[in-house]
Amino acid sequence: QVQLVESGGGLVQTGGSLRLSCTASRLTFGSRTMAWFRQAPGKEREFVASITGNGDIIKYVDSVKGRFTISRDNAKSTVYLQMNSLKLNDTAVYYCAADRTPWNTRIYDYWGQGTQVIVSS
């Protein structure tokens, strides 16, 4: 079965940086749109960023534009989220997700277990 494993979360002060990683197995990673979502305490899950298989289409939620960068290394079956200039409201559990097909449906059927990001002042 498909497996997604996130890493890289932790504690950071406002203005700091973290890089999250998500490594996938048992799926056609190189042709699969990947995404990051997050869920803050007491809030619903929120889309953060996505990237198509070849990296030609990248999307971000407005609140992270200019601060976060999504990228991927298909040889390693890994997607990254570089987070800079972190703000208190970036605090959340961050989840990696994979498109249900290799054809960019943006319907995410596969999810990692999440990695915690806590931003403090």
PDB file of C-alpha atoms in Angstrom:
ATOM      1  CA  GLN A   1       0.000   0.000   0.000  1.00  0.00           C
ATOM      2  CA  VAL A   2       1.000   3.620  -0.459  1.00  0.00           C
ATOM      3  CA  GLN A   3       3.022   5.086   2.374  1.00  0.00           C
ATOM      4  CA  LEU A   4       3.899   8.735   2.993  1.00  0.00           C
ATOM      5  CA  VAL A   5       6.237   9.679   5.817  1.00  0.00           C
ATOM      6  CA  GLU A   6       6.844  13.287   6.862  1.00  0.00           C
ATOM      7  CA  SER A   7       9.797  14.638   8.787  1.00  0.00           C
ATOM      8  CA  GLY A   8      11.441  17.934   9.651  1.00  0.00           C
ATOM      9  CA  GLY A   9       8.964  19.489  12.025  1.00  0.00           C
ATOM     10  CA  GLY A  10       9.934  21.028  15.306  1.00  0.00           C
ATOM     11  CA  LEU A  11      10.069  24.153  17.408  1.00  0.00           C
ATOM     12  CA  VAL A  12      11.140  27.435  15.886  1.00  0.00           C
ATOM     13  CA  GLN A  13      10.891  31.106  16.775  1.00  0.00           C
ATOM     14  CA  THR A  14       9.037  33.609  14.657  1.00  0.00           C
ATOM     15  CA  GLY A  15      11.116  34.581  11.654  1.00  0.00           C
ATOM     16  CA  GLY A  16      12.898  31.249  11.626  1.00  0.00           C
ATOM     17  CA  SER A  17      12.930  28.483   9.043  1.00  0.00           C
ATOM     18  CA  LEU A  18      12.212  24.793   8.744  1.00  0.00           C
ATOM     19  CA  ARG A  19      12.272  22.338   5.884  1.00  0.00           C
ATOM     20  CA  LEU A  20       9.739  19.557   5.856  1.00  0.00           C
ATOM     21  CA  SER A  21      10.257  16.376   3.879  1.00  0.00           C
ATOM     22  CA  CYS A  22       7.843  13.706   2.742  1.00  0.00           C
ATOM     23  CA  THR A  23       9.063  10.448   1.297  1.00  0.00           C
ATOM     24  CA  ALA A  24       6.642   8.236  -0.591  1.00  0.00           C
ATOM     25  CA  SER A  25       6.662   4.566  -1.415  1.00  0.00           C
ATOM     26  CA  ARG A  26       4.518   2.241  -3.483  1.00  0.00           C
ATOM     27  CA  LEU A  27       3.156   4.825  -5.887  1.00  0.00           C
ATOM     28  CA  THR A  28       4.129   6.357  -9.221  1.00  0.00           C
ATOM     29  CA  PHE A  29       5.725   9.331  -7.543  1.00  0.00           C
ATOM     30  CA  GLY A  30       7.272  10.990 -10.580  1.00  0.00           C
ATOM     31  CA  SER A  31       3.883  11.461 -12.239  1.00  0.00           C
ATOM     32  CA  ARG A  32       1.935  12.274  -9.094  1.00  0.00           C
ATOM     33  CA  THR A  33       0.822  15.673  -7.881  1.00  0.00           C
ATOM     34  CA  MET A  34       1.887  16.091  -4.273  1.00  0.00           C
ATOM     35  CA  ALA A  35       0.639  18.558  -1.714  1.00  0.00           C
ATOM     36  CA  TRP A  36       1.095  19.862   1.789  1.00  0.00           C
ATOM     37  CA  PHE A  37      -1.802  20.547   4.113  1.00  0.00           C
ATOM     38  CA  ARG A  38      -1.840  21.716   7.695  1.00  0.00           C
ATOM     39  CA  GLN A  39      -4.182  21.626  10.624  1.00  0.00           C
ATOM     40  CA  ALA A  40      -3.829  24.177  13.384  1.00  0.00           C
ATOM     41  CA  PRO A  41      -5.199  23.587  16.880  1.00  0.00           C
ATOM     42  CA  GLY A  42      -8.957  23.928  16.881  1.00  0.00           C
ATOM     43  CA  LYS A  43      -9.144  24.505  13.125  1.00  0.00           C
ATOM     44  CA  GLU A  44      -9.948  22.442  10.074  1.00  0.00           C
ATOM     45  CA  ARG A  45      -7.345  21.098   7.701  1.00  0.00           C
ATOM     46  CA  GLU A  46      -6.059  23.721   5.264  1.00  0.00           C
ATOM     47  CA  PHE A  47      -4.359  23.423   1.889  1.00  0.00           C
ATOM     48  CA  VAL A  48      -0.853  24.872   1.896  1.00  0.00           C
ATOM     49  CA  ALA A  49       0.900  24.032  -1.385  1.00  0.00           C
ATOM     50  CA  SER A  50       0.946  21.574  -4.262  1.00  0.00           C
ATOM     51  CA  ILE A  51       3.277  20.615  -7.071  1.00  0.00           C
ATOM     52  CA  THR A  52       2.632  18.546 -10.177  1.00  0.00           C
ATOM     53  CA  GLY A  53       4.777  15.570 -11.088  1.00  0.00           C
ATOM     54  CA  ASN A  54       7.183  17.498 -13.294  1.00  0.00           C
ATOM     55  CA  GLY A  55       6.981  20.667 -11.214  1.00  0.00           C
ATOM     56  CA  ASP A  56       5.324  22.748 -13.907  1.00  0.00           C
ATOM     57  CA  ILE A  57       2.335  23.820 -11.809  1.00  0.00           C
ATOM     58  CA  ILE A  58       2.847  25.016  -8.261  1.00  0.00           C
ATOM     59  CA  LYS A  59       0.160  26.481  -6.053  1.00  0.00           C
ATOM     60  CA  TYR A  60       0.186  28.066  -2.612  1.00  0.00           C
ATOM     61  CA  VAL A  61      -2.371  29.333  -0.205  1.00  0.00           C
ATOM     62  CA  ASP A  62      -2.185  33.122  -0.083  1.00  0.00           C
ATOM     63  CA  SER A  63      -0.984  33.226   3.494  1.00  0.00           C
ATOM     64  CA  VAL A  64       2.313  31.482   2.675  1.00  0.00           C
ATOM     65  CA  LYS A  65       3.147  33.007  -0.708  1.00  0.00           C
ATOM     66  CA  GLY A  66       6.622  34.469  -0.717  1.00  0.00           C
ATOM     67  CA  ARG A  67       7.585  32.580   2.427  1.00  0.00           C
ATOM     68  CA  PHE A  68       7.142  28.884   1.628  1.00  0.00           C
ATOM     69  CA  THR A  69       8.565  26.926  -1.295  1.00  0.00           C
ATOM     70  CA  ILE A  70       7.409  23.495  -2.370  1.00  0.00           C
ATOM     71  CA  SER A  71       9.793  21.339  -4.382  1.00  0.00           C
ATOM     72  CA  ARG A  72      10.392  17.711  -5.198  1.00  0.00           C
ATOM     73  CA  ASP A  73      13.112  15.229  -5.998  1.00  0.00           C
ATOM     74  CA  ASN A  74      11.557  12.460  -8.020  1.00  0.00           C
ATOM     75  CA  ALA A  75      14.678  10.323  -7.884  1.00  0.00           C
ATOM     76  CA  LYS A  76      14.211  10.210  -4.114  1.00  0.00           C
ATOM     77  CA  SER A  77      10.401  10.093  -4.215  1.00  0.00           C
ATOM     78  CA  THR A  78      10.446  13.066  -1.877  1.00  0.00           C
ATOM     79  CA  VAL A  79       8.568  16.339  -1.718  1.00  0.00           C
ATOM     80  CA  TYR A  80       9.802  19.249   0.389  1.00  0.00           C
ATOM     81  CA  LEU A  81       8.321  22.323   1.965  1.00  0.00           C
ATOM     82  CA  GLN A  82      10.843  25.023   2.768  1.00  0.00           C
ATOM     83  CA  MET A  83       9.272  27.380   5.283  1.00  0.00           C
ATOM     84  CA  ASN A  84      10.885  30.751   5.885  1.00  0.00           C
ATOM     85  CA  SER A  85       9.854  33.799   7.890  1.00  0.00           C
ATOM     86  CA  LEU A  86       7.656  31.639  10.048  1.00  0.00           C
ATOM     87  CA  LYS A  87       4.770  33.248  11.873  1.00  0.00           C
ATOM     88  CA  LEU A  88       2.816  32.224  14.931  1.00  0.00           C
ATOM     89  CA  ASN A  89      -0.149  31.256  12.776  1.00  0.00           C
ATOM     90  CA  ASP A  90       1.989  28.737  10.897  1.00  0.00           C
ATOM     91  CA  THR A  91       1.821  26.526  13.963  1.00  0.00           C
ATOM     92  CA  ALA A  92       0.092  23.323  12.899  1.00  0.00           C
ATOM     93  CA  VAL A  93       0.502  19.677  12.139  1.00  0.00           C
ATOM     94  CA  TYR A  94       1.676  19.502   8.541  1.00  0.00           C
ATOM     95  CA  TYR A  95       0.550  16.619   6.354  1.00  0.00           C
ATOM     96  CA  CYS A  96       1.873  15.343   3.075  1.00  0.00           C
ATOM     97  CA  ALA A  97      -0.697  14.138   0.541  1.00  0.00           C
ATOM     98  CA  ALA A  98      -0.617  12.405  -2.831  1.00  0.00           C
ATOM     99  CA  ASP A  99      -3.050  12.674  -5.699  1.00  0.00           C
ATOM    100  CA  ARG A 100      -5.214   9.612  -6.187  1.00  0.00           C
ATOM    101  CA  THR A 101      -3.958   9.189  -9.793  1.00  0.00           C
ATOM    102  CA  PRO A 102      -0.904  10.161 -11.868  1.00  0.00           C
ATOM    103  CA  TRP A 103      -3.021  12.658 -13.822  1.00  0.00           C
ATOM    104  CA  ASN A 104      -3.348  15.659 -11.511  1.00  0.00           C
ATOM    105  CA  THR A 105      -6.887  15.276 -10.249  1.00  0.00           C
ATOM    106  CA  ARG A 106      -5.988  17.160  -7.057  1.00  0.00           C
ATOM    107  CA  ILE A 107      -8.104  14.699  -5.148  1.00  0.00           C
ATOM    108  CA  TYR A 108      -5.828  13.476  -2.414  1.00  0.00           C
ATOM    109  CA  ASP A 109      -6.387   9.918  -1.304  1.00  0.00           C
ATOM    110  CA  TYR A 110      -3.056   9.236   0.376  1.00  0.00           C
ATOM    111  CA  TRP A 111      -1.857  10.963   3.519  1.00  0.00           C
ATOM    112  CA  GLY A 112       1.080  10.907   5.835  1.00  0.00           C
ATOM    113  CA  GLN A 113       0.824  10.845   9.607  1.00  0.00           C
ATOM    114  CA  GLY A 114       1.882  14.463   9.973  1.00  0.00           C
ATOM    115  CA  THR A 115       4.764  16.391  11.477  1.00  0.00           C
ATOM    116  CA  GLN A 116       4.312  19.070  14.123  1.00  0.00           C
ATOM    117  CA  VAL A 117       5.488  22.626  13.570  1.00  0.00           C
ATOM    118  CA  ILE A 118       5.351  24.985  16.539  1.00  0.00           C
ATOM    119  CA  VAL A 119       6.279  28.624  16.071  1.00  0.00           C
ATOM    120  CA  SER A 120       6.860  30.612  19.228  1.00  0.00           C
ATOM    121  CA  SER A 121       7.485  34.267  19.938  1.00  0.00           C
TER     122      SER A 121
END
